């Protein structure tokens, strides 16, 4: 969440930047500042009450030592009153702090100055495009038909076992899926990211730490008996490694990667655009996460974008990069670049990665800090990106690499698959 001190010192900037999200935040910001002023007022009263109580306690001790028990007893009655007052003030302070946090949880991150204004994904800016869209024959099929033809993904079987959006990968389809995971992890570790195997369920504190709660609660599968959540992305358990941690400045930067299945309810998603692998309730993803010094985080974001580009260049898939507009920007992000691969058989772009800088927004919730050169604790910046989400990458490979003889496997994946063509 946003820091109150930042809001207090940059009130007009915060309101203006949030307008890029099509939000009039003036009343919310006014309420935050009012609650903060009231909270600080109660804190001052509490500090004065505790100071007075401590002073009286010392005075009472001295009076007893001097044999002035009657005067000491008279003051003890006053200390009892001060203790009761301090208890009431502490309760009022906690209630006010909780109310302030409830307000802050509702305010999204402030967009970076280069985020374009806009209402929806139609207003996102294309900043890069690469690769050639292959020319397919008239008999070319969309990936869900190819999956059926070559018996590599069974959507109906997944529907039988669980429900829609839970596909079953079979034979060479399962092998190709595993190959992609291994390839992505190898590319990430070669780039300096440390590999982790992470839990697939998280507690409520982890959901709040990275901003999925309360913003995306309706999109998450909730295990009510244990109050745990199935992860919607590896970003959640990965970033929460650093919750309540104070790092040394020399520890930065930190980069981690991990493979996880991801689970999203995707409530309200219907229609032809969600066919096949286009939108699933369970899917595989390899994530990259960085913890950075604030002065270096945007250079790190550029590096992450270049890293994902290098993977797609090796896969030789046609893709483009979008800078998300304010209306399409995620709740926690200050700046996001989306990668989209072109689905030739569907004649449309499919999102395969988001790379984002959250600045201090997540770190403030996580209490993720580092001790700077002056010896003071400072909030770190967090970043994450998909490297990569598998379903639409797989869809792109199946559709763009299809031939009359079968589906050719990208050269870079062949050492992982053990076969050159899927037929």
PDB file of N, CA, C and O in Angstrom, residues 349-412:
ATOM      1  N   UNK A 349      -3.892 -11.617 -30.805  1.00  0.00           N
ATOM      2  CA  UNK A 349      -2.774 -11.578 -29.871  1.00  0.00           C
ATOM      3  C   UNK A 349      -3.201 -12.173 -28.537  1.00  0.00           C
ATOM      4  O   UNK A 349      -4.302 -11.924 -28.053  1.00  0.00           O
ATOM      5  N   UNK A 350      -2.302 -12.964 -27.916  1.00  0.00           N
ATOM      6  CA  UNK A 350      -2.577 -13.606 -26.632  1.00  0.00           C
ATOM      7  C   UNK A 350      -1.513 -13.185 -25.621  1.00  0.00           C
ATOM      8  O   UNK A 350      -0.313 -13.322 -25.870  1.00  0.00           O
ATOM      9  N   UNK A 351      -1.944 -12.693 -24.468  1.00  0.00           N
ATOM     10  CA  UNK A 351      -0.995 -12.286 -23.427  1.00  0.00           C
ATOM     11  C   UNK A 351      -0.273 -13.512 -22.874  1.00  0.00           C
ATOM     12  O   UNK A 351      -0.892 -14.512 -22.541  1.00  0.00           O
ATOM     13  N   UNK A 352       1.061 -13.412 -22.769  1.00  0.00           N
ATOM     14  CA  UNK A 352       1.842 -14.526 -22.237  1.00  0.00           C
ATOM     15  C   UNK A 352       2.725 -14.121 -21.064  1.00  0.00           C
ATOM     16  O   UNK A 352       3.298 -14.971 -20.389  1.00  0.00           O
ATOM     17  N   UNK A 353       2.864 -12.809 -20.823  1.00  0.00           N
ATOM     18  CA  UNK A 353       3.702 -12.364 -19.710  1.00  0.00           C
ATOM     19  C   UNK A 353       3.348 -10.942 -19.325  1.00  0.00           C
ATOM     20  O   UNK A 353       2.998 -10.121 -20.178  1.00  0.00           O
ATOM     21  N   UNK A 354       3.436 -10.668 -18.023  1.00  0.00           N
ATOM     22  CA  UNK A 354       3.388  -9.301 -17.517  1.00  0.00           C
ATOM     23  C   UNK A 354       4.637  -9.082 -16.684  1.00  0.00           C
ATOM     24  O   UNK A 354       4.957  -9.919 -15.829  1.00  0.00           O
ATOM     25  N   UNK A 355       5.332  -7.986 -16.929  1.00  0.00           N
ATOM     26  CA  UNK A 355       6.536  -7.644 -16.164  1.00  0.00           C
ATOM     27  C   UNK A 355       6.278  -6.299 -15.501  1.00  0.00           C
ATOM     28  O   UNK A 355       6.013  -5.313 -16.192  1.00  0.00           O
ATOM     29  N   UNK A 356       6.357  -6.256 -14.174  1.00  0.00           N
ATOM     30  CA  UNK A 356       5.898  -5.077 -13.440  1.00  0.00           C
ATOM     31  C   UNK A 356       6.889  -4.631 -12.379  1.00  0.00           C
ATOM     32  O   UNK A 356       7.604  -5.446 -11.772  1.00  0.00           O
ATOM     33  N   UNK A 357       6.885  -3.316 -12.130  1.00  0.00           N
ATOM     34  CA  UNK A 357       7.587  -2.721 -10.996  1.00  0.00           C
ATOM     35  C   UNK A 357       6.527  -2.205 -10.033  1.00  0.00           C
ATOM     36  O   UNK A 357       5.674  -1.401 -10.398  1.00  0.00           O
ATOM     37  N   UNK A 358       6.575  -2.686  -8.785  1.00  0.00           N
ATOM     38  CA  UNK A 358       5.600  -2.270  -7.780  1.00  0.00           C
ATOM     39  C   UNK A 358       6.144  -1.164  -6.889  1.00  0.00           C
ATOM     40  O   UNK A 358       5.446  -0.706  -5.977  1.00  0.00           O
ATOM     41  N   UNK A 359       7.418  -0.768  -7.137  1.00  0.00           N
ATOM     42  CA  UNK A 359       8.092   0.212  -6.284  1.00  0.00           C
ATOM     43  C   UNK A 359       7.952  -0.226  -4.819  1.00  0.00           C
ATOM     44  O   UNK A 359       8.214  -1.373  -4.503  1.00  0.00           O
ATOM     45  N   UNK A 360       7.505   0.651  -3.914  1.00  0.00           N
ATOM     46  CA  UNK A 360       7.431   0.279  -2.489  1.00  0.00           C
ATOM     47  C   UNK A 360       6.051  -0.235  -2.081  1.00  0.00           C
ATOM     48  O   UNK A 360       5.809  -0.511  -0.909  1.00  0.00           O
ATOM     49  N   UNK A 361       5.127  -0.360  -3.047  1.00  0.00           N
ATOM     50  CA  UNK A 361       3.731  -0.669  -2.712  1.00  0.00           C
ATOM     51  C   UNK A 361       3.601  -2.008  -1.982  1.00  0.00           C
ATOM     52  O   UNK A 361       2.947  -2.100  -0.945  1.00  0.00           O
ATOM     53  N   UNK A 362       4.217  -3.062  -2.542  1.00  0.00           N
ATOM     54  CA  UNK A 362       4.180  -4.362  -1.873  1.00  0.00           C
ATOM     55  C   UNK A 362       5.082  -4.362  -0.640  1.00  0.00           C
ATOM     56  O   UNK A 362       4.717  -4.904   0.411  1.00  0.00           O
ATOM     57  N   UNK A 363       6.255  -3.749  -0.752  1.00  0.00           N
ATOM     58  CA  UNK A 363       7.221  -3.760   0.351  1.00  0.00           C
ATOM     59  C   UNK A 363       6.645  -3.113   1.605  1.00  0.00           C
ATOM     60  O   UNK A 363       6.947  -3.540   2.728  1.00  0.00           O
ATOM     61  N   UNK A 364       5.797  -2.097   1.427  1.00  0.00           N
ATOM     62  CA  UNK A 364       5.173  -1.447   2.576  1.00  0.00           C
ATOM     63  C   UNK A 364       4.232  -2.397   3.293  1.00  0.00           C
ATOM     64  O   UNK A 364       4.170  -2.426   4.521  1.00  0.00           O
ATOM     65  N   UNK A 365       3.486  -3.199   2.529  1.00  0.00           N
ATOM     66  CA  UNK A 365       2.606  -4.199   3.141  1.00  0.00           C
ATOM     67  C   UNK A 365       3.425  -5.326   3.773  1.00  0.00           C
ATOM     68  O   UNK A 365       3.088  -5.843   4.834  1.00  0.00           O
ATOM     69  N   UNK A 366       4.480  -5.711   3.078  1.00  0.00           N
ATOM     70  CA  UNK A 366       5.307  -6.832   3.522  1.00  0.00           C
ATOM     71  C   UNK A 366       6.249  -6.463   4.666  1.00  0.00           C
ATOM     72  O   UNK A 366       6.819  -7.345   5.300  1.00  0.00           O
ATOM     73  N   UNK A 367       6.452  -5.156   4.881  1.00  0.00           N
ATOM     74  CA  UNK A 367       7.491  -4.677   5.801  1.00  0.00           C
ATOM     75  C   UNK A 367       8.854  -5.220   5.361  1.00  0.00           C
ATOM     76  O   UNK A 367       9.656  -5.712   6.174  1.00  0.00           O
ATOM     77  N   UNK A 368       9.080  -5.136   4.055  1.00  0.00           N
ATOM     78  CA  UNK A 368      10.336  -5.572   3.443  1.00  0.00           C
ATOM     79  C   UNK A 368      11.261  -4.362   3.340  1.00  0.00           C
ATOM     80  O   UNK A 368      11.014  -3.451   2.559  1.00  0.00           O
ATOM     81  N   UNK A 369      12.304  -4.378   4.154  1.00  0.00           N
ATOM     82  CA  UNK A 369      13.197  -3.220   4.223  1.00  0.00           C
ATOM     83  C   UNK A 369      14.657  -3.658   4.085  1.00  0.00           C
ATOM     84  O   UNK A 369      14.976  -4.836   4.179  1.00  0.00           O
ATOM     85  N   UNK A 370      15.505  -2.658   3.862  1.00  0.00           N
ATOM     86  CA  UNK A 370      16.947  -2.886   3.895  1.00  0.00           C
ATOM     87  C   UNK A 370      17.592  -1.755   4.677  1.00  0.00           C
ATOM     88  O   UNK A 370      17.054  -0.644   4.756  1.00  0.00           O
ATOM     89  N   UNK A 371      18.731  -2.050   5.270  1.00  0.00           N
ATOM     90  CA  UNK A 371      19.467  -1.042   6.031  1.00  0.00           C
ATOM     91  C   UNK A 371      20.370  -0.301   5.065  1.00  0.00           C
ATOM     92  O   UNK A 371      21.285  -0.885   4.486  1.00  0.00           O
ATOM     93  N   UNK A 372      20.082   1.007   4.841  1.00  0.00           N
ATOM     94  CA  UNK A 372      20.823   1.773   3.840  1.00  0.00           C
ATOM     95  C   UNK A 372      22.185   2.217   4.361  1.00  0.00           C
ATOM     96  O   UNK A 372      22.568   1.903   5.501  1.00  0.00           O
ATOM     97  N   UNK A 373      22.902   2.965   3.531  1.00  0.00           N
ATOM     98  CA  UNK A 373      24.281   3.368   3.862  1.00  0.00           C
ATOM     99  C   UNK A 373      24.354   4.256   5.096  1.00  0.00           C
ATOM    100  O   UNK A 373      25.399   4.368   5.729  1.00  0.00           O
ATOM    101  N   UNK A 374      23.232   4.890   5.447  1.00  0.00           N
ATOM    102  CA  UNK A 374      23.180   5.724   6.656  1.00  0.00           C
ATOM    103  C   UNK A 374      22.755   4.939   7.887  1.00  0.00           C
ATOM    104  O   UNK A 374      22.600   5.495   8.976  1.00  0.00           O
ATOM    105  N   UNK A 375      22.541   3.621   7.699  1.00  0.00           N
ATOM    106  CA  UNK A 375      22.150   2.782   8.820  1.00  0.00           C
ATOM    107  C   UNK A 375      20.672   2.833   9.142  1.00  0.00           C
ATOM    108  O   UNK A 375      20.240   2.306  10.169  1.00  0.00           O
ATOM    109  N   UNK A 376      19.892   3.455   8.270  1.00  0.00           N
ATOM    110  CA  UNK A 376      18.449   3.565   8.490  1.00  0.00           C
ATOM    111  C   UNK A 376      17.708   2.516   7.660  1.00  0.00           C
ATOM    112  O   UNK A 376      18.142   2.162   6.568  1.00  0.00           O
ATOM    113  N   UNK A 377      16.571   2.050   8.188  1.00  0.00           N
ATOM    114  CA  UNK A 377      15.748   1.097   7.453  1.00  0.00           C
ATOM    115  C   UNK A 377      14.965   1.815   6.355  1.00  0.00           C
ATOM    116  O   UNK A 377      14.351   2.857   6.593  1.00  0.00           O
ATOM    117  N   UNK A 378      15.001   1.256   5.150  1.00  0.00           N
ATOM    118  CA  UNK A 378      14.345   1.859   3.987  1.00  0.00           C
ATOM    119  C   UNK A 378      13.588   0.762   3.239  1.00  0.00           C
ATOM    120  O   UNK A 378      14.064  -0.376   3.142  1.00  0.00           O
ATOM    121  N   UNK A 379      12.398   1.094   2.720  1.00  0.00           N
ATOM    122  CA  UNK A 379      11.626   0.122   1.962  1.00  0.00           C
ATOM    123  C   UNK A 379      12.322  -0.218   0.645  1.00  0.00           C
ATOM    124  O   UNK A 379      12.796   0.678  -0.066  1.00  0.00           O
ATOM    125  N   UNK A 380      12.361  -1.511   0.325  1.00  0.00           N
ATOM    126  CA  UNK A 380      12.920  -1.952  -0.959  1.00  0.00           C
ATOM    127  C   UNK A 380      11.859  -1.819  -2.042  1.00  0.00           C
ATOM    128  O   UNK A 380      10.699  -1.509  -1.776  1.00  0.00           O
ATOM    129  N   UNK A 381      12.269  -2.018  -3.295  1.00  0.00           N
ATOM    130  CA  UNK A 381      11.334  -2.105  -4.411  1.00  0.00           C
ATOM    131  C   UNK A 381      11.211  -3.569  -4.812  1.00  0.00           C
ATOM    132  O   UNK A 381      12.197  -4.309  -4.810  1.00  0.00           O
ATOM    133  N   UNK A 382       9.992  -4.004  -5.155  1.00  0.00           N
ATOM    134  CA  UNK A 382       9.776  -5.363  -5.640  1.00  0.00           C
ATOM    135  C   UNK A 382       9.300  -5.330  -7.088  1.00  0.00           C
ATOM    136  O   UNK A 382       8.595  -4.408  -7.501  1.00  0.00           O
ATOM    137  N   UNK A 383       9.711  -6.356  -7.845  1.00  0.00           N
ATOM    138  CA  UNK A 383       9.326  -6.496  -9.248  1.00  0.00           C
ATOM    139  C   UNK A 383       9.032  -7.966  -9.509  1.00  0.00           C
ATOM    140  O   UNK A 383       9.551  -8.854  -8.824  1.00  0.00           O
ATOM    141  N   UNK A 384       8.189  -8.232 -10.504  1.00  0.00           N
ATOM    142  CA  UNK A 384       8.008  -9.624 -10.893  1.00  0.00           C
ATOM    143  C   UNK A 384       7.592  -9.704 -12.357  1.00  0.00           C
ATOM    144  O   UNK A 384       7.148  -8.721 -12.952  1.00  0.00           O
ATOM    145  N   UNK A 385       7.764 -10.899 -12.912  1.00  0.00           N
ATOM    146  CA  UNK A 385       7.364 -11.107 -14.298  1.00  0.00           C
ATOM    147  C   UNK A 385       7.141 -12.580 -14.578  1.00  0.00           C
ATOM    148  O   UNK A 385       7.715 -13.452 -13.918  1.00  0.00           O
ATOM    149  N   UNK A 386       6.294 -12.867 -15.539  1.00  0.00           N
ATOM    150  CA  UNK A 386       6.101 -14.240 -16.013  1.00  0.00           C
ATOM    151  C   UNK A 386       7.214 -14.557 -16.993  1.00  0.00           C
ATOM    152  O   UNK A 386       7.440 -13.806 -17.935  1.00  0.00           O
ATOM    153  N   UNK A 387       7.870 -15.678 -16.755  1.00  0.00           N
ATOM    154  CA  UNK A 387       8.990 -16.031 -17.624  1.00  0.00           C
ATOM    155  C   UNK A 387       9.027 -17.545 -17.857  1.00  0.00           C
ATOM    156  O   UNK A 387      10.011 -18.189 -17.533  1.00  0.00           O
ATOM    157  N   UNK A 388       7.975 -18.089 -18.351  1.00  0.00           N
ATOM    158  CA  UNK A 388       6.762 -17.480 -18.910  1.00  0.00           C
ATOM    159  C   UNK A 388       5.540 -18.269 -18.457  1.00  0.00           C
ATOM    160  O   UNK A 388       5.673 -19.350 -17.890  1.00  0.00           O
ATOM    161  N   UNK A 389       4.331 -17.719 -18.780  1.00  0.00           N
ATOM    162  CA  UNK A 389       3.089 -18.467 -18.584  1.00  0.00           C
ATOM    163  C   UNK A 389       2.946 -19.462 -19.727  1.00  0.00           C
ATOM    164  O   UNK A 389       3.031 -19.098 -20.893  1.00  0.00           O
ATOM    165  N   UNK A 390       2.720 -20.723 -19.385  1.00  0.00           N
ATOM    166  CA  UNK A 390       2.823 -21.777 -20.401  1.00  0.00           C
ATOM    167  C   UNK A 390       1.651 -21.917 -21.363  1.00  0.00           C
ATOM    168  O   UNK A 390       1.870 -22.182 -22.553  1.00  0.00           O
ATOM    169  N   UNK A 391       0.391 -21.801 -20.939  1.00  0.00           N
ATOM    170  CA  UNK A 391      -0.701 -22.195 -21.847  1.00  0.00           C
ATOM    171  C   UNK A 391      -0.681 -21.485 -23.192  1.00  0.00           C
ATOM    172  O   UNK A 391      -0.797 -22.131 -24.239  1.00  0.00           O
ATOM    173  N   UNK A 392      -0.524 -20.177 -23.188  1.00  0.00           N
ATOM    174  CA  UNK A 392      -0.605 -19.448 -24.454  1.00  0.00           C
ATOM    175  C   UNK A 392       0.695 -19.534 -25.240  1.00  0.00           C
ATOM    176  O   UNK A 392       0.681 -19.387 -26.464  1.00  0.00           O
ATOM    177  N   UNK A 393       1.828 -19.763 -24.545  1.00  0.00           N
ATOM    178  CA  UNK A 393       3.065 -20.060 -25.268  1.00  0.00           C
ATOM    179  C   UNK A 393       2.895 -21.380 -26.020  1.00  0.00           C
ATOM    180  O   UNK A 393       3.245 -21.492 -27.205  1.00  0.00           O
ATOM    181  N   UNK A 394       2.335 -22.369 -25.328  1.00  0.00           N
ATOM    182  CA  UNK A 394       2.093 -23.660 -25.966  1.00  0.00           C
ATOM    183  C   UNK A 394       1.112 -23.512 -27.127  1.00  0.00           C
ATOM    184  O   UNK A 394       1.321 -24.097 -28.212  1.00  0.00           O
ATOM    185  N   UNK A 395       0.058 -22.719 -26.930  1.00  0.00           N
ATOM    186  CA  UNK A 395      -0.907 -22.476 -28.015  1.00  0.00           C
ATOM    187  C   UNK A 395      -0.217 -21.843 -29.208  1.00  0.00           C
ATOM    188  O   UNK A 395      -0.466 -22.213 -30.368  1.00  0.00           O
ATOM    189  N   UNK A 396       0.674 -20.881 -28.943  1.00  0.00           N
ATOM    190  CA  UNK A 396       1.405 -20.216 -30.021  1.00  0.00           C
ATOM    191  C   UNK A 396       2.307 -21.169 -30.776  1.00  0.00           C
ATOM    192  O   UNK A 396       2.406 -21.112 -32.011  1.00  0.00           O
ATOM    193  N   UNK A 397       2.975 -22.067 -30.046  1.00  0.00           N
ATOM    194  CA  UNK A 397       3.838 -23.051 -30.705  1.00  0.00           C
ATOM    195  C   UNK A 397       3.014 -24.000 -31.563  1.00  0.00           C
ATOM    196  O   UNK A 397       3.348 -24.263 -32.730  1.00  0.00           O
ATOM    197  N   UNK A 398       1.928 -24.527 -31.015  1.00  0.00           N
ATOM    198  CA  UNK A 398       1.099 -25.475 -31.763  1.00  0.00           C
ATOM    199  C   UNK A 398       0.570 -24.842 -33.053  1.00  0.00           C
ATOM    200  O   UNK A 398       0.576 -25.474 -34.119  1.00  0.00           O
ATOM    201  N   UNK A 399       0.114 -23.608 -32.979  1.00  0.00           N
ATOM    202  CA  UNK A 399      -0.509 -22.971 -34.136  1.00  0.00           C
ATOM    203  C   UNK A 399       0.516 -22.451 -35.133  1.00  0.00           C
ATOM    204  O   UNK A 399       0.360 -22.634 -36.351  1.00  0.00           O
ATOM    205  N   UNK A 400       1.568 -21.805 -34.643  1.00  0.00           N
ATOM    206  CA  UNK A 400       2.532 -21.179 -35.547  1.00  0.00           C
ATOM    207  C   UNK A 400       3.507 -22.174 -36.163  1.00  0.00           C
ATOM    208  O   UNK A 400       4.096 -21.903 -37.214  1.00  0.00           O
ATOM    209  N   UNK A 401       3.698 -23.318 -35.514  1.00  0.00           N
ATOM    210  CA  UNK A 401       4.654 -24.312 -36.005  1.00  0.00           C
ATOM    211  C   UNK A 401       3.964 -25.494 -36.692  1.00  0.00           C
ATOM    212  O   UNK A 401       4.597 -26.488 -37.007  1.00  0.00           O
ATOM    213  N   UNK A 402       2.671 -25.413 -36.934  1.00  0.00           N
ATOM    214  CA  UNK A 402       1.968 -26.532 -37.564  1.00  0.00           C
ATOM    215  C   UNK A 402       2.323 -26.631 -39.057  1.00  0.00           C
ATOM    216  O   UNK A 402       2.477 -25.627 -39.751  1.00  0.00           O
ATOM    217  N   UNK A 403       2.486 -27.854 -39.506  1.00  0.00           N
ATOM    218  CA  UNK A 403       2.744 -28.150 -40.923  1.00  0.00           C
ATOM    219  C   UNK A 403       1.837 -29.309 -41.340  1.00  0.00           C
ATOM    220  O   UNK A 403       1.119 -29.881 -40.519  1.00  0.00           O
ATOM    221  N   UNK A 404       1.907 -29.682 -42.596  1.00  0.00           N
ATOM    222  CA  UNK A 404       1.110 -30.808 -43.082  1.00  0.00           C
ATOM    223  C   UNK A 404       1.541 -32.117 -42.440  1.00  0.00           C
ATOM    224  O   UNK A 404       0.750 -33.060 -42.335  1.00  0.00           O
ATOM    225  N   UNK A 405       2.810 -32.175 -42.023  1.00  0.00           N
ATOM    226  CA  UNK A 405       3.344 -33.418 -41.466  1.00  0.00           C
ATOM    227  C   UNK A 405       3.268 -33.483 -39.936  1.00  0.00           C
ATOM    228  O   UNK A 405       3.608 -34.517 -39.349  1.00  0.00           O
ATOM    229  N   UNK A 406       2.855 -32.417 -39.319  1.00  0.00           N
ATOM    230  CA  UNK A 406       2.795 -32.381 -37.860  1.00  0.00           C
ATOM    231  C   UNK A 406       3.230 -31.026 -37.338  1.00  0.00           C
ATOM    232  O   UNK A 406       3.377 -30.058 -38.102  1.00  0.00           O
ATOM    233  N   UNK A 407       3.462 -30.952 -36.053  1.00  0.00           N
ATOM    234  CA  UNK A 407       3.875 -29.682 -35.436  1.00  0.00           C
ATOM    235  C   UNK A 407       5.361 -29.743 -35.162  1.00  0.00           C
ATOM    236  O   UNK A 407       5.847 -30.582 -34.377  1.00  0.00           O
ATOM    237  N   UNK A 408       6.103 -28.871 -35.808  1.00  0.00           N
ATOM    238  CA  UNK A 408       7.543 -28.824 -35.594  1.00  0.00           C
ATOM    239  C   UNK A 408       7.829 -28.245 -34.206  1.00  0.00           C
ATOM    240  O   UNK A 408       7.107 -27.377 -33.719  1.00  0.00           O
ATOM    241  N   UNK A 409       8.890 -28.731 -33.596  1.00  0.00           N
ATOM    242  CA  UNK A 409       9.276 -28.264 -32.264  1.00  0.00           C
ATOM    243  C   UNK A 409      10.366 -27.200 -32.425  1.00  0.00           C
ATOM    244  O   UNK A 409      11.338 -27.412 -33.167  1.00  0.00           O
ATOM    245  N   UNK A 410      10.244 -26.035 -31.778  1.00  0.00           N
ATOM    246  CA  UNK A 410      11.309 -25.027 -31.852  1.00  0.00           C
ATOM    247  C   UNK A 410      12.660 -25.657 -31.522  1.00  0.00           C
ATOM    248  O   UNK A 410      12.763 -26.479 -30.596  1.00  0.00           O
ATOM    249  N   UNK A 411      13.658 -25.279 -32.279  1.00  0.00           N
ATOM    250  CA  UNK A 411      14.976 -25.906 -32.159  1.00  0.00           C
ATOM    251  C   UNK A 411      15.510 -25.866 -30.735  1.00  0.00           C
ATOM    252  O   UNK A 411      16.112 -26.828 -30.244  1.00  0.00           O
ATOM    253  N   UNK A 412      15.287 -24.759 -30.046  1.00  0.00           N
ATOM    254  CA  UNK A 412      15.837 -24.591 -28.699  1.00  0.00           C
ATOM    255  C   UNK A 412      15.196 -25.560 -27.706  1.00  0.00           C
ATOM    256  O   UNK A 412      15.789 -25.882 -26.668  1.00  0.00           O
TER     257      UNK A 412
END
